[in-house]
Coordinates of C-alpha atoms and ligand atoms in Angstrom, one line a residue:
X1 CA 10.0 -49.3 59.8
X2 CA 13.4 -48.7 61.0
X3 CA 14.2 -45.4 59.4
X4 CA 15.1 -42.2 61.5
X5 CA 15.4 -39.4 58.9
X6 CA 17.0 -36.0 59.2
X7 CA 15.8 -33.3 56.9
X8 CA 18.4 -31.0 55.3
X9 CA 17.5 -27.6 53.9
X10 CA 20.9 -27.4 51.6
X11 CA 20.9 -23.7 51.4
X12 CA 21.2 -23.3 55.3
X13 CA 23.0 -26.3 56.3
X14 CA 26.7 -25.9 55.7
X15 CA 28.8 -23.9 53.4
X16 CA 32.1 -25.6 52.1
X17 CA 33.3 -23.2 49.5
X18 CA 32.9 -19.8 51.3
X19 CA 30.2 -18.2 49.0
X20 CA 27.6 -17.8 52.0
X21 CA 25.4 -20.5 50.5
X22 CA 25.1 -24.1 51.8
X23 CA 26.3 -26.8 49.4
X24 CA 26.5 -30.5 48.9
X25 CA 30.2 -30.9 49.9
X26 CA 29.2 -29.0 53.2
X27 CA 26.6 -31.7 53.7
X28 CA 29.2 -34.4 53.2
X29 CA 31.5 -32.8 55.7
X30 CA 28.8 -33.3 58.5
X31 CA 27.8 -36.9 57.7
X32 CA 29.9 -38.2 60.7
X33 CA 28.0 -35.7 62.8
X34 CA 24.7 -37.3 61.7
X35 CA 26.0 -40.8 62.3
X36 CA 26.9 -39.6 65.7
X37 CA 23.3 -38.4 66.3
X38 CA 22.2 -41.9 65.2
X39 CA 20.0 -41.1 62.3
X40 CA 20.0 -43.4 59.2
X41 CA 18.5 -41.4 56.4
X42 CA 18.6 -37.9 55.1
X43 CA 15.9 -36.2 53.3
X44 CA 17.3 -33.4 51.2
X45 CA 15.3 -30.6 50.1
X46 CA 15.5 -29.6 46.4
X47 CA 19.1 -29.1 45.2
X48 CA 18.2 -29.0 41.4
X49 CA 18.9 -26.2 39.0
X50 CA 16.5 -23.5 40.0
X51 CA 16.1 -19.8 39.7
X52 CA 15.5 -20.1 43.5
X53 CA 12.2 -18.1 43.6
X54 CA 11.1 -20.7 46.1
X55 CA 14.5 -21.9 47.1
X56 CA 14.6 -24.9 44.7
X57 CA 10.8 -25.8 44.9
X58 CA 10.8 -24.1 41.5
X59 CA 12.8 -26.7 39.4
X60 CA 14.4 -25.7 36.1
X61 CA 15.9 -29.0 35.4
X62 CA 15.2 -32.3 37.4
X63 CA 18.3 -33.8 36.1
X64 CA 21.0 -31.3 37.2
X65 CA 22.4 -29.7 40.5
X66 CA 22.1 -26.1 41.1
X67 CA 25.5 -24.6 40.6
X68 CA 25.5 -22.9 44.0
X69 CA 25.2 -26.4 45.6
X70 CA 27.7 -28.1 43.5
X71 CA 27.7 -30.7 40.7
X72 CA 26.2 -33.9 39.8
X73 CA 29.4 -35.7 40.8
X74 CA 29.0 -34.1 44.2
X75 CA 25.6 -35.4 44.6
X76 CA 26.8 -39.0 43.5
X77 CA 29.5 -38.8 46.1
X78 CA 26.9 -37.8 48.8
X79 CA 25.1 -40.9 47.9
X80 CA 28.2 -43.0 48.1
X81 CA 29.3 -41.4 51.5
X82 CA 25.7 -41.9 52.8
X83 CA 25.7 -45.6 51.8
X84 CA 29.1 -46.0 53.2
X85 CA 27.5 -45.2 56.5
X86 CA 24.5 -47.4 56.0
X87 CA 22.4 -44.2 55.6
X88 CA 19.8 -43.6 52.9
X89 CA 19.1 -40.6 50.8
X90 CA 15.5 -39.5 50.1
X91 CA 15.3 -36.8 47.4
X92 CA 12.7 -34.1 47.4
X93 CA 10.6 -34.7 44.3
X94 CA 8.5 -31.8 43.0
X95 CA 5.9 -33.0 40.5
X96 CA 3.2 -30.6 40.9
X97 CA 4.9 -27.5 39.2
X98 CA 8.2 -26.5 37.6
X99 CA 9.9 -23.2 37.4
X100 CA 8.8 -20.9 34.5
X101 CA 12.5 -21.3 33.5
X102 CA 12.1 -25.0 33.0
X103 CA 12.4 -25.9 29.2
X104 CA 9.0 -27.4 29.0
X105 CA 7.4 -24.2 30.1
X106 CA 9.5 -22.1 27.9
X107 CA 8.4 -24.1 24.9
X108 CA 4.8 -24.3 26.3
X109 CA 4.3 -20.7 26.4
X110 CA 5.4 -20.2 22.7
X111 CA 2.2 -21.4 21.0
X112 CA -0.9 -23.3 21.4
X113 CA 0.2 -26.1 19.2
X114 CA 3.8 -27.1 20.0
X115 CA 4.6 -30.6 21.5
X116 CA 4.8 -28.9 25.0
X117 CA 1.8 -26.7 24.6
X118 CA -0.4 -29.0 26.9
X119 CA 2.2 -29.5 29.5
X120 CA 0.6 -26.9 31.7
X121 CA -3.0 -25.6 32.2
X122 CA -3.7 -22.9 29.8
X123 CA -7.1 -21.3 29.6
X124 CA -8.6 -18.2 27.8
X125 CA -10.2 -17.1 31.0
X126 CA -10.0 -18.5 34.7
X127 CA -12.6 -21.2 35.2
X128 CA -12.5 -20.6 39.0
X129 CA -11.4 -18.3 41.8
X130 CA -8.6 -20.4 43.1
X131 CA -6.0 -18.5 45.0
X132 CA -2.2 -19.0 45.0
X133 CA -0.9 -20.3 48.3
X134 CA 1.6 -17.4 48.1
X135 CA -1.1 -14.7 47.7
X136 CA -3.4 -13.6 44.9
X137 CA -5.0 -15.2 42.0
X138 CA -3.6 -18.7 41.1
X139 CA -4.3 -17.7 37.3
X140 CA -1.7 -15.6 35.6
X141 CA -2.1 -14.0 32.2
X142 CA 0.9 -14.8 29.9
X143 CA 1.3 -12.0 27.2
X144 CA 3.5 -14.4 25.0
X145 CA 0.7 -17.1 24.7
X146 CA -2.2 -14.8 25.1
X147 CA -3.8 -17.1 27.9
X148 CA -3.9 -17.7 31.5
X149 CA -1.8 -20.5 33.2
X150 CA -2.4 -22.0 36.6
X151 CA 0.1 -21.6 39.4
X152 CA -0.8 -22.9 42.9
X153 CA 2.3 -21.3 44.4
X154 CA 4.3 -18.3 43.0
X155 CA 3.6 -17.0 39.4
X156 CA 7.1 -18.4 38.5
X157 CA 5.8 -21.9 39.5
X158 CA 3.5 -23.0 36.7
X159 CA 1.3 -26.3 37.6
X160 CA 2.0 -29.2 35.3
X161 CA -0.9 -30.7 33.5
X162 CA -0.9 -34.3 34.8
X163 CA -3.9 -35.0 32.4
X164 CA -1.6 -35.1 29.7
X165 CA 0.1 -38.6 29.5
X166 CA 3.3 -37.1 28.3
X167 CA 3.6 -35.3 31.6
X168 CA 3.2 -38.6 33.4
X169 CA 5.9 -40.3 31.3
X170 CA 8.3 -37.4 32.0
X171 CA 7.8 -37.5 35.7
X172 CA 8.2 -41.3 35.5
X173 CA 11.5 -40.8 33.6
X174 CA 12.7 -38.2 36.4
X175 CA 11.9 -40.7 39.3
X176 CA 13.8 -43.4 37.4
X177 CA 16.7 -41.1 36.9
X178 CA 16.9 -40.7 40.6
X179 CA 16.6 -44.4 41.2
X180 CA 19.4 -45.1 38.7
X181 CA 21.5 -42.5 40.4
X182 CA 21.2 -44.6 43.7
X183 CA 18.5 -42.5 45.6
X184 CA 16.6 -44.6 48.1
X185 CA 13.4 -42.9 48.5
X186 CA 11.4 -39.5 47.7
X187 CA 9.6 -37.1 49.7
X188 CA 7.0 -35.8 47.3
X189 CA 6.1 -32.2 47.4
X190 CA 2.2 -31.4 47.5
X191 CA 1.3 -34.8 46.0
X192 CA -2.3 -34.2 46.6
X193 CA -2.4 -31.4 44.1
X194 CA -1.2 -33.3 40.9
X195 CA -4.7 -34.2 39.9
X196 CA -7.2 -31.1 39.7
X197 CA -10.9 -30.9 39.7
X198 CA -11.5 -27.5 38.3
X199 CA -15.2 -27.6 39.5
X200 CA -14.1 -28.1 43.0
X201 CA -13.2 -25.4 45.5
X202 CA -9.7 -26.6 46.2
X203 CA -6.7 -27.3 43.8
X204 CA -6.2 -30.8 45.4
X205 CA -7.5 -34.3 45.6
X206 CA -8.7 -34.5 42.0
X207 CA -10.2 -37.6 40.6
X208 CA -7.1 -39.2 39.3
X209 CA -4.8 -38.7 42.1
X210 CA -4.4 -42.4 42.9
X211 CA -3.9 -43.4 39.4
X212 CA -0.9 -40.8 39.1
X213 CA 0.7 -41.8 42.3
X214 CA 0.6 -45.4 41.4
X215 CA 2.0 -44.4 37.9
X216 CA 5.2 -43.1 39.6
X217 CA 5.6 -45.6 42.4
X218 CA 3.7 -48.7 41.5
X219 CA 6.2 -49.9 38.8
X220 CA 8.6 -52.8 39.0
X221 CA 11.3 -50.3 39.0
X222 CA 10.2 -48.1 41.8
X223 CA 8.2 -50.4 44.1
X224 CA 11.0 -50.7 46.5
X225 CA 11.7 -47.0 47.2
X226 CA 10.7 -45.3 50.2
X227 CA 8.0 -42.6 49.8
X228 CA 6.5 -39.9 51.9
X229 CA 4.1 -37.7 50.5
X230 CA 3.2 -34.3 51.6
X231 CA -0.5 -34.5 51.8
X232 CA -2.9 -32.1 53.5
X233 CA -5.6 -34.7 53.9
X234 CA -7.5 -35.4 57.0
X235 CA -9.8 -38.2 55.7
X236 CA -8.4 -41.4 57.1
X237 CA -10.0 -43.7 54.6
X238 CA -8.4 -41.7 51.9
X239 CA -5.0 -41.8 53.8
X240 CA -5.2 -45.5 54.1
X241 CA -5.9 -45.8 50.4
X242 CA -2.8 -43.9 49.7
X243 CA -0.6 -46.0 51.9
X244 CA -2.2 -49.5 51.6
X245 CA 0.6 -51.9 50.6
X246 CA -1.4 -53.6 48.0
X247 CA -1.9 -50.3 46.0
X248 CA 1.6 -49.3 45.6
X249 CA 1.3 -45.6 46.0
X250 CA 3.1 -44.2 49.1
X251 CA 4.8 -45.8 52.2
X252 CA 3.6 -42.9 54.3
X253 CA 2.6 -39.3 54.3
X254 CA 2.9 -36.3 56.4
X255 CA -0.1 -35.5 58.3
X256 CA -0.3 -31.9 59.6
X257 CA -3.0 -31.7 62.4
X258 CA -0.5 -31.6 65.4
X259 CA 1.5 -28.9 63.3
X260 CA -1.4 -26.8 62.9
X261 CA -2.5 -27.2 66.6
X262 CA 0.7 -25.5 67.5
X263 CA -0.6 -22.1 66.8
X264 CA -3.9 -20.2 66.0
X265 CA -2.9 -20.0 62.3
X266 CA 0.3 -19.8 60.4
X267 CA 0.9 -16.3 61.4
X268 CA -0.7 -16.0 64.9
X269 CA 0.4 -17.8 68.1
X270 CA -2.0 -19.9 70.2
X271 CA -3.6 -18.0 73.0
X272 CA -2.9 -20.8 75.6
X273 CA -0.6 -23.7 75.7
X274 CA -1.5 -26.0 72.7
X275 CA 0.2 -29.1 74.3
X276 CA -3.1 -30.8 75.4
X277 CA -4.5 -30.4 71.9
X278 CA -1.4 -31.9 70.5
X279 CA -1.5 -34.7 72.9
X280 CA -5.1 -35.5 71.9
X281 CA -4.1 -35.5 68.2
X282 CA -1.3 -37.9 68.8
X283 CA -3.4 -40.3 70.7
X284 CA -6.0 -40.1 67.9
X285 CA -3.2 -41.0 65.3
X286 CA -1.5 -43.6 67.3
X287 CA -4.8 -45.4 67.7
X288 CA -5.7 -45.0 64.1
X289 CA -2.4 -46.6 63.1
X290 CA -2.4 -49.4 65.6
X291 CA -3.6 -52.0 63.3
X292 CA -0.3 -51.6 61.2
X293 CA -2.1 -50.9 58.1
X294 CA -0.8 -47.3 58.2
X295 CA 2.7 -46.0 59.1
X296 CA 2.6 -42.6 61.0
X297 CA 5.3 -40.1 60.2
X298 CA 6.5 -38.6 63.4
X299 CA 7.7 -35.0 63.2
X300 CA 7.6 -31.5 64.7
X301 CA 9.5 -29.4 62.5
X302 CA 10.3 -28.8 58.7
X303 CA 11.4 -26.1 56.5
X304 CA 7.9 -24.4 56.1
X305 CA 7.1 -23.6 59.7
X306 CA 8.8 -21.6 62.6
X307 CA 10.5 -24.1 65.1
X308 CA 8.0 -26.0 67.2
X309 CA 9.8 -25.2 70.2
X310 CA 9.1 -21.5 69.8
X311 CA 5.5 -22.3 69.1
X312 CA 4.8 -25.1 71.5
X313 CA 7.3 -24.9 74.2
X314 CA 8.8 -22.3 76.4
X315 CA 11.8 -21.0 74.4
X316 CA 12.7 -18.3 77.0
X317 CA 12.6 -20.0 80.5
X318 CA 12.5 -23.6 79.7
X319 CA 14.2 -23.9 76.3
X320 CA 16.1 -27.1 76.8
X321 CA 13.5 -28.8 79.2
X322 CA 10.9 -28.0 76.7
X323 CA 12.9 -29.2 73.7
X324 CA 13.6 -32.4 75.3
X325 CA 10.0 -32.8 76.5
X326 CA 8.7 -32.4 72.9
X327 CA 11.2 -34.8 71.6
X328 CA 10.3 -37.5 74.2
X329 CA 6.5 -36.8 73.5
X330 CA 7.1 -37.5 69.8
X331 CA 10.1 -39.8 69.1
X332 CA 9.0 -42.6 71.3
X333 CA 5.8 -43.0 69.6
X334 CA 5.0 -45.6 66.8
X335 CA 6.0 -44.6 63.3
X336 CA 8.9 -43.0 61.3
X337 CA 10.7 -40.1 62.9
X338 CA 11.9 -37.0 60.9
X339 CA 14.1 -34.5 62.6
X340 CA 14.7 -31.1 61.0
X341 CA 18.3 -29.6 61.1
X342 CA 19.0 -27.7 64.2
X343 CA 16.0 -29.0 66.1
X344 CA 18.3 -31.6 67.8
X345 CA 20.2 -28.9 69.6
X346 CA 17.1 -26.8 70.7
X347 CA 17.1 -24.2 67.9
X348 CA 14.4 -21.4 68.1
X349 CA 12.8 -18.9 65.9
X350 CA 14.6 -15.6 65.2
X351 CA 13.7 -11.9 65.4
X352 CA 13.6 -10.1 62.2
X353 CA 13.9 -6.3 62.6
X354 CA 13.1 -5.3 59.1
X355 CA 11.0 -6.7 56.1
X356 CA 14.3 -6.5 54.0
X357 CA 15.7 -9.1 56.4
X358 CA 13.3 -11.7 54.8
X359 CA 14.1 -13.8 51.9
X360 CA 11.1 -16.1 51.6
X361 CA 8.6 -15.4 48.9
X362 CA 5.6 -16.4 51.0
X363 CA 6.7 -14.0 54.0
X364 CA 7.4 -11.2 51.5
X365 CA 4.1 -11.5 49.6
X366 CA 2.3 -11.8 52.9
X367 CA 3.8 -8.4 54.1
X368 CA 3.4 -6.7 50.8
X369 CA -0.4 -7.6 50.7
X370 CA -1.1 -6.2 54.1
X371 CA 1.2 -3.3 54.6
X372 CA -0.8 -0.3 55.2
X373 CA -3.9 -2.2 56.5
X374 CA -2.3 -3.5 59.6
X375 CA 0.2 -1.7 61.9
X376 CA 3.7 -2.2 60.9
X377 CA 4.5 -3.6 64.4
X378 CA 1.7 -6.0 64.2
X379 CA 2.7 -7.2 60.8
X380 CA 6.4 -7.8 61.9
X381 CA 5.0 -9.7 64.8
X382 CA 3.1 -11.9 62.6
X383 CA 5.8 -12.7 60.2
X384 CA 8.4 -13.1 62.9
X385 CA 6.1 -15.7 64.3
X386 CA 5.1 -17.5 61.1
X387 CA 7.9 -16.9 58.6
X388 CA 9.5 -19.9 57.1
X389 CA 12.9 -18.0 57.3
X390 CA 13.0 -18.7 61.0
X391 CA 14.0 -22.2 60.3
X392 CA 16.0 -21.4 57.1
X393 CA 18.6 -19.2 58.8
X394 CA 22.0 -21.1 58.8
X395 CA 22.5 -23.8 61.1
X396 CA 24.4 -22.5 64.2
X397 CA 27.2 -25.1 64.5
X398 CA 29.0 -22.6 66.9
X399 CA 29.1 -19.2 68.4
X400 CA 31.4 -17.7 65.7
X401 CA 31.0 -14.8 63.4
X402 CA 29.0 -16.7 61.0
X403 CA 28.1 -19.5 63.4
X404 CA 30.3 -22.0 61.8
X405 CA 28.1 -22.2 58.8
X406 CA 30.3 -20.3 56.5
X407 CA 33.4 -18.2 56.4
X408 CA 31.5 -15.5 54.2
X409 CA 28.3 -13.4 55.1
X410 CA 25.5 -16.0 54.7
X411 CA 22.6 -15.5 52.1
X412 CA 20.4 -15.0 55.1
X413 CA 21.4 -13.7 58.7
X414 CA 22.4 -16.4 61.2
X415 CA 19.8 -17.2 63.9
X416 CA 19.4 -14.1 66.2
X417 CA 20.3 -16.2 69.2
X418 CA 23.2 -18.1 67.6
X419 CA 25.7 -16.8 69.9
X420 CA 23.9 -18.5 72.8
X421 CA 22.0 -21.5 71.0
X422 CA 24.6 -23.3 68.9
X423 CA 25.6 -26.9 68.8
X424 CA 29.0 -26.3 70.2
X425 CA 27.5 -24.6 73.3
X426 CA 24.9 -27.2 73.5
X427 CA 27.2 -30.2 73.7
X428 CA 29.4 -28.3 76.3
X429 CA 26.4 -27.8 78.5
X430 CA 25.1 -30.2 81.1
X431 CA 21.5 -29.6 79.7
X432 CA 22.6 -30.8 76.2
X433 CA 19.5 -31.2 73.9
X434 CA 21.6 -33.0 71.3
X435 CA 22.8 -35.6 74.0
X436 CA 19.2 -36.2 74.8
X437 CA 18.4 -36.7 71.1
X438 CA 21.2 -39.2 70.8
X439 CA 19.8 -41.3 73.9
X440 CA 16.2 -41.1 72.4
X441 CA 17.5 -42.4 69.0
X442 CA 19.5 -45.0 70.6
X443 CA 16.7 -46.2 72.8
X444 CA 14.5 -46.3 69.5
X445 CA 17.1 -48.3 67.7
X446 CA 17.6 -50.7 70.5
X447 CA 14.1 -51.5 71.3
X448 CA 11.4 -53.5 69.4
X449 CA 8.8 -52.2 71.8
X450 CA 9.5 -48.5 70.8
X451 CA 9.5 -49.3 67.2
X452 CA 6.8 -51.8 66.7
X453 CA 5.0 -52.2 70.2
X454 CA 1.5 -51.2 71.1
X455 CA 0.6 -47.8 72.1
X456 CA -1.7 -47.0 75.1
X457 CA -2.5 -43.6 76.6
X458 CA -2.6 -43.4 80.4
X459 CA -3.7 -39.7 80.6
X460 CA -7.2 -38.4 80.5
X461 CA -8.6 -35.2 78.7
X462 CA -8.4 -32.9 81.7
X463 CA -4.8 -33.8 82.4
X464 CA -1.9 -31.3 81.8
X465 CA 0.3 -34.1 81.0
X466 CA 0.8 -37.2 78.5
X467 CA 1.6 -40.3 79.8
X468 CA 1.8 -43.3 77.4
X469 CA 3.1 -46.8 77.2
X470 CA 4.8 -48.8 74.5
X471 CA 4.6 -52.5 75.0
X472 CA 5.7 -55.5 73.1
X473 CA 5.7 -59.0 74.8
X474 CA 7.6 -58.6 78.1
X475 CA 9.1 -55.3 77.0
X476 CA 7.4 -52.2 78.3
X477 CA 8.3 -48.5 78.5
X478 CA 6.3 -45.6 80.2
X479 CA 6.8 -42.2 78.9
X480 CA 5.9 -39.4 81.2
X481 CA 5.6 -35.8 79.6
X482 CA 4.4 -33.1 81.9
X483 CA 3.3 -29.9 80.3
X484 CA 3.9 -26.4 81.4
X485 CA 2.7 -26.6 85.0
X486 CA 3.7 -28.6 88.2
X487 CA 1.7 -31.8 88.0
X488 CA 1.3 -34.8 90.5
X489 CA 1.7 -37.9 88.3
X490 CA 1.9 -41.4 89.8
X491 CA 5.4 -42.6 89.3
X492 CA 5.3 -45.6 86.9
X493 CA 6.9 -48.9 87.8
X494 CA 10.3 -49.9 86.4
X495 CA 13.7 -48.6 86.1
X496 CA 14.1 -44.8 85.3
X497 CA 16.2 -44.7 82.1
X498 CA 15.8 -41.1 80.8
X499 CA 15.2 -37.8 82.5
X500 CA 15.6 -34.2 81.4
X501 CA 15.7 -33.0 85.0
X502 CA 18.4 -35.4 86.6
X503 CA 15.3 -37.0 88.4
X504 CA 16.5 -40.1 90.3
X505 CA 14.8 -43.6 90.7
X506 CA 13.8 -42.8 94.2
X507 CA 12.4 -39.3 93.4
X508 CA 8.7 -39.4 94.0
X509 CA 8.1 -35.7 93.8
X510 CA 5.7 -33.7 91.5
X511 CA 6.6 -33.3 87.9
X512 CA 8.2 -29.9 87.1
X513 CA 7.3 -27.8 84.1
X514 CA 8.4 -29.7 81.0
X515 CA 9.7 -32.4 82.8
X516 CA 9.8 -35.8 81.0
X517 CA 11.0 -39.2 82.3
X518 CA 10.9 -42.6 80.7
X519 CA 10.7 -45.9 82.7
X520 CA 11.4 -49.4 81.5
X521 CA 9.8 -52.5 82.9
Ligands
NOJ1 C1 5.6 -27.4 49.9 C2 7.0 -27.3 50.3 O1 7.2 -27.8 51.5 C3 7.2 -25.7 50.3 O2 8.4 -25.4 50.8 C4 7.1 -25.1 49.0 O3 7.2 -23.7 49.0 C5 5.7 -25.6 48.3 N1 5.5 -27.0 48.6 C6 5.7 -25.4 46.9 O4 6.5 -26.4 46.2

């Protein structure tokens, strides 16, 4: 798999028309930058028409573009401009739920016997105690219809009833519409939730999941598209079933073990460095995917978690070093790399002074449900640590007033360290994280061993470092990733080709905190 994917959160990437909100023309203006970074695909988070309760994951019309992001012809131009540069477009597909403003839901809530009445799950009384991911019961009473409906996320995001064949057909048509537009792939939102087992204790992994995924992507028209499913599954056999080529379901899926290991839980930091745990998880997954029957998705950041660098590295004393360490630790592994906007120049989480500074529905609900039971300071600390808004603040292109994102006040404040941590400052620095990313990507693209070679870990459980090899035929790379202390590590043989500390070939000294080096040969 030769893809290297860059994830764009459209609201926060680049604003071309001065309304303080990122847009599609803003993305187009940055394509040459992405080409310079070396990525060859873009995953675009939802840009469909939406009331934006969950920033676009509440879709009101799968076939039109949100007015604040542009028009359908802007989207077509984006596809053309990407293709001109040999880049692919991976669209976010949200099949589990719609917005309550989607026409299907508006019709569905009207009565118990209209053509849309079974598009969602309606019940007279909640059959279970399922909770919404955004706090509170997942069942909401609707006064118009006089019944409860299911919403795994916000109340404004009702879950679609996939057991209704008409819903399956509608979503097939949505996928086909994207394919006809020229979209090259889909990232599928919470795909594990589209089939439900109401007797079960979770609203995911229902009995018809495989059938429904196959209905979307196993057809003649859709078999060629790239697919990556968001799937909170840790059962390896189940994952293999989803990704087996012969079953025509998904090409790969996001697996979250390593992401969760970066903190105690979403809102609380780990009490000691999680890098050892993360190394062990990576080793486990590299070994599991060794037989080429499964493609691993390599990622450290996305739009749903604070920057990994803030959770796993040292964003105060060794920001650039630890950003590069994390990158080398992940992006020379076997699999498909995904890079989240801003990560490539060492972006970190922000400080939010007040609950009014947050925009994210999950963070605000978390706060509202706990305020008064936990001290204000403690609560702010938790949301500052875990809020998705950390990664949704505008990309800091430079140190200007609105960090080069917009000419107007952005919909959410720029990152709190934007004056110091921004792309322009990074490129001007001799410790540029961006340049390090370019080198890693270049190495990946030019080496079959990095893309397809075998993986072997050379470090043991007790070590405070991760050393691994990637080998294909006569080509061999050894990647040394030291964690947060000084370590004595045997210098690998071969030519030193990459270092985040200006280490020289003859330097045999101990590895410094967050030092990484790559040897070839
Ligand atoms: C997962 C998405 O990544 C997240 O941003 C969204 O809030 C939920 N799914 C609901 O669509």
